[in-house]
Amino acid sequence: MDCLQNPNPSSAGPYHFGESIDPSMDFDEFSDYFMLDYGVNDHQDSSSLSIVSTEKFMADRSTGSSGGATSRNSNNNMKCRNEGRRNKIEMGHRVAFRTKSELEVMDDGFKWRKYGKKSVKNSPNPRNYYKCSSGGCNVKKRVERDREDSSYVITTYDGVHNHESPCVVYYNQMPTPVDPNNIWTLRASSQSSASS
DNA sequence: CGATTTTGACCCGCGC
DNA sequence: GCGCGGGTCAAAATCG
């Protein structure tokens, strides 16, 4: 896993998820964050999602109320389609990012295996489905381009990794502790303490 | 040669 | 009940 060596040369841009999400990083490219726990209800548009600014996002996470703070869905008719389908994923968290990127696959430090592709109704762009290829980890990720602005990519993470990113492991071995702003380490730890 | 991607089929929930 | 839209499976193809 050469995630630290930027395996995506062309994505040498500001989005290095595996590295750390730090306020000091170049967030110019991160326009919006949609974050929500439990299901996007309608695919209306951002009105049904909660858009949090970068700063807010950070603040929420540091206060421990990851997502809960602002992800309040006014309409209560949200139904996780997934919950009804086989007894799959227990619907942990769902987080969606919208980033400005030419590549839709940004390296977040995890290894993803693509398992499907579908064209979406209201978008000319297809949607790709990925699964975390780590055994036992059934986190899913959905990647599609913004239907209005194809220069934006919407990445939706479904679930929480039950393991750490290879990059995080690496970081853990470093003299300086893991960057507290790293979303993955944060998520991993918050889940292990919360849902156990 | 194993792992991953591709791609069409299949499945399921929901609205009409 | 049917059709549509969205999500997943799985076999074949491709890649490293």
Coordinates of C-alpha atoms (C1' of nucleotides) in Angstrom, one line a residue:
Chain A
M1 CA 0.0 0.0 0.0
D2 CA 1.8 3.0 -1.2
C3 CA -0.8 5.4 -0.1
L4 CA 1.7 7.7 1.4
Q5 CA 3.5 8.0 -1.8
N6 CA 0.5 9.4 -3.5
P7 CA -0.4 6.6 -5.7
N8 CA -2.5 8.9 -7.7
P9 CA -0.1 11.1 -9.3
S10 CA -2.7 13.0 -11.2
S11 CA -4.6 13.7 -8.0
A12 CA -1.6 15.3 -6.5
G13 CA -4.0 18.0 -5.6
P14 CA -5.1 19.0 -2.1
Y15 CA -7.2 16.0 -1.4
H16 CA -5.2 13.5 0.6
F17 CA -7.7 11.9 2.8
G18 CA -5.3 9.3 4.0
E19 CA -3.0 12.0 5.1
S20 CA -5.1 14.1 7.3
I21 CA -8.0 16.4 7.2
D22 CA -6.5 19.5 8.6
P23 CA -7.9 23.0 8.7
S24 CA -4.6 24.1 7.3
M25 CA -4.9 22.0 4.3
D26 CA -6.0 23.6 1.1
F27 CA -9.7 23.5 1.4
D28 CA -10.3 25.7 -1.5
E29 CA -11.2 22.6 -3.4
F30 CA -13.5 21.4 -0.8
S31 CA -16.6 23.3 -1.6
D32 CA -19.3 21.7 0.4
Y33 CA -19.8 18.9 2.8
F34 CA -23.0 17.0 3.0
M35 CA -23.0 15.0 6.1
L36 CA -25.7 12.9 7.4
D37 CA -26.1 9.9 9.5
Y38 CA -28.6 7.4 8.4
G39 CA -29.7 7.8 5.0
V40 CA -30.3 10.4 2.5
N41 CA -34.0 10.5 2.2
D42 CA -34.8 12.0 -1.1
H43 CA -32.6 12.7 -3.9
Q44 CA -34.0 16.1 -4.2
D45 CA -30.9 18.1 -3.9
S46 CA -28.9 19.6 -1.2
S47 CA -32.1 20.8 0.5
S48 CA -32.7 17.5 2.0
L49 CA -29.1 17.1 3.1
S50 CA -27.2 19.0 5.6
I51 CA -24.5 21.1 4.2
V52 CA -21.9 21.9 6.7
S53 CA -19.1 24.2 6.2
T54 CA -15.6 23.0 6.7
E55 CA -15.2 24.8 10.0
K56 CA -18.5 23.5 11.3
F57 CA -17.6 20.1 10.2
M58 CA -14.4 20.2 12.2
A59 CA -16.2 21.7 15.2
D60 CA -18.9 19.1 15.2
R61 CA -16.4 16.3 15.1
S62 CA -14.3 17.6 17.8
T63 CA -17.3 17.9 20.1
G64 CA -18.1 14.4 19.5
S65 CA -21.4 14.9 17.9
S66 CA -20.3 13.7 14.6
G67 CA -23.0 14.5 12.2
G68 CA -25.7 14.7 14.7
A69 CA -25.4 18.4 15.2
T70 CA -26.4 19.6 11.8
S71 CA -27.7 16.6 10.1
R72 CA -31.3 17.1 11.0
N73 CA -33.7 16.0 8.4
S74 CA -36.8 18.1 8.5
N75 CA -38.9 15.5 6.8
N76 CA -39.0 12.4 8.7
N77 CA -39.8 10.1 5.9
M78 CA -36.3 9.0 5.4
K79 CA -36.1 5.3 4.8
C80 CA -32.9 3.5 4.4
R81 CA -33.6 1.4 1.4
N82 CA -30.7 -0.7 2.5
E83 CA -32.2 -1.6 5.8
G84 CA -34.9 -3.6 4.1
R85 CA -32.7 -5.3 1.6
R86 CA -31.0 -8.4 2.9
N87 CA -29.7 -8.2 6.4
K88 CA -26.7 -6.4 5.2
I89 CA -24.9 -3.5 6.7
E90 CA -26.4 -2.2 9.9
M91 CA -26.5 1.3 8.5
G92 CA -23.9 2.9 10.6
H93 CA -23.0 6.3 9.3
R94 CA -23.4 7.8 6.0
V95 CA -21.2 10.7 5.0
A96 CA -21.2 12.4 1.7
F97 CA -18.6 14.8 0.5
R98 CA -18.7 17.0 -2.5
T99 CA -15.3 17.8 -3.8
K100 CA -14.0 19.6 -6.8
S101 CA -11.9 17.1 -8.6
E102 CA -11.2 15.9 -12.0
L103 CA -10.8 12.4 -10.8
E104 CA -13.7 10.8 -9.2
V105 CA -11.6 8.2 -7.4
M106 CA -9.6 9.9 -4.8
D107 CA -7.4 7.9 -2.6
D108 CA -8.6 8.1 1.0
G109 CA -6.2 5.5 2.2
F110 CA -8.5 2.5 1.9
K111 CA -8.6 -0.1 -0.7
W112 CA -11.8 -0.1 -2.6
R113 CA -13.1 -2.7 -5.0
K114 CA -15.6 -1.6 -7.5
Y115 CA -18.7 -3.8 -7.7
G116 CA -21.2 -1.9 -9.7
K117 CA -22.0 1.0 -11.9
K118 CA -25.3 2.5 -12.7
S119 CA -26.5 5.4 -14.6
V120 CA -28.6 7.8 -12.5
K121 CA -31.9 9.2 -13.6
N122 CA -31.3 12.9 -13.2
S123 CA -27.7 12.8 -14.2
P124 CA -25.9 12.1 -17.4
N125 CA -23.1 10.7 -15.4
P126 CA -23.0 7.1 -14.1
R127 CA -22.6 6.3 -10.5
N128 CA -20.0 3.9 -9.3
Y129 CA -20.2 1.6 -6.3
Y130 CA -17.3 0.5 -4.3
K131 CA -16.8 -1.8 -1.4
C132 CA -13.9 -1.8 1.0
S133 CA -11.8 -4.7 -0.1
S134 CA -10.6 -5.3 3.4
G135 CA -12.0 -8.6 4.7
G136 CA -14.9 -8.3 7.1
C137 CA -15.2 -4.6 6.4
N138 CA -18.4 -3.9 4.5
V139 CA -18.1 -0.2 4.1
K140 CA -19.4 1.0 0.9
K141 CA -18.8 4.0 -1.1
R142 CA -20.7 5.6 -3.9
V143 CA -19.1 8.0 -6.3
E144 CA -20.8 10.1 -8.8
R145 CA -20.3 13.4 -10.5
D146 CA -22.5 16.3 -9.6
R147 CA -25.3 16.4 -12.1
E148 CA -25.1 20.1 -12.5
D149 CA -21.4 20.7 -12.2
S150 CA -19.5 17.8 -13.5
S151 CA -16.3 19.3 -12.2
Y152 CA -17.6 18.2 -8.8
V153 CA -17.6 14.7 -7.5
I154 CA -19.9 13.5 -4.8
T155 CA -18.6 10.7 -2.8
T156 CA -20.8 9.0 -0.3
Y157 CA -19.4 6.7 2.4
D158 CA -21.7 4.1 3.8
G159 CA -20.8 2.6 7.2
V160 CA -17.8 2.7 9.3
H161 CA -14.6 0.8 8.8
N162 CA -14.0 -1.8 11.3
H163 CA -10.3 -1.5 10.7
E164 CA -8.0 1.4 10.2
S165 CA -6.7 2.7 7.1
P166 CA -3.3 1.4 6.2
C167 CA -2.1 4.9 6.2
V168 CA -3.4 5.5 9.7
V169 CA -1.6 2.4 10.9
Y170 CA 1.5 3.8 9.5
Y171 CA 0.9 7.1 11.2
N172 CA 0.3 5.4 14.4
Q173 CA 3.8 4.1 14.3
M174 CA 5.2 7.5 13.9
P175 CA 6.6 9.5 16.8
T176 CA 3.8 12.0 16.6
P177 CA 0.4 10.6 17.3
V178 CA -2.3 10.4 14.7
D179 CA -3.6 13.6 13.5
P180 CA -6.6 14.2 15.6
N181 CA -8.3 15.7 12.7
N182 CA -8.0 12.6 10.7
I183 CA -11.5 11.6 10.0
W184 CA -10.8 8.0 9.8
T185 CA -9.0 7.6 13.0
L186 CA -11.7 9.7 14.6
R187 CA -14.4 7.6 13.2
A188 CA -12.8 4.4 14.1
S189 CA -12.3 5.3 17.7
S190 CA -15.6 6.9 18.1
Q191 CA -17.4 3.9 16.8
S192 CA -15.4 1.4 18.8
S193 CA -16.3 3.2 22.0
A194 CA -19.9 3.9 21.0
S195 CA -21.1 0.8 19.4
S196 CA -19.8 -2.0 21.4
Chain B
dC1 C1' -2.1 -16.4 -11.4
dG2 C1' -4.6 -13.7 -8.1
dA3 C1' -7.0 -9.5 -7.6
dT4 C1' -9.8 -6.1 -9.6
dT5 C1' -12.9 -4.1 -13.1
dT6 C1' -16.6 -4.4 -16.4
dT7 C1' -21.2 -5.1 -17.4
dG8 C1' -25.6 -7.1 -17.9
dA9 C1' -28.9 -9.4 -15.2
dC10 C1' -31.2 -9.6 -11.2
dC11 C1' -33.5 -8.0 -7.0
dC12 C1' -36.2 -5.0 -4.2
dG13 C1' -38.8 -1.0 -2.6
dC14 C1' -41.9 2.4 -4.0
dG15 C1' -45.2 5.1 -6.6
dC16 C1' -48.9 5.0 -9.7
Chain C
dG1 C1' -50.0 -5.4 -10.3
dC2 C1' -46.7 -3.1 -13.1
dG3 C1' -43.0 -0.3 -14.2
dC4 C1' -39.2 2.5 -12.7
dG5 C1' -35.2 3.6 -10.3
dG6 C1' -31.5 2.3 -7.6
dG7 C1' -28.4 -1.2 -5.5
dT8 C1' -26.0 -5.7 -5.8
dC9 C1' -24.4 -10.0 -7.8
dA10 C1' -21.5 -12.6 -10.5
dA11 C1' -19.2 -14.3 -14.7
dA12 C1' -16.1 -12.8 -17.9
dA13 C1' -12.4 -9.9 -19.1
dT14 C1' -8.5 -7.3 -17.8
dC15 C1' -4.6 -5.9 -15.2
dG16 C1' -0.3 -6.1 -12.5

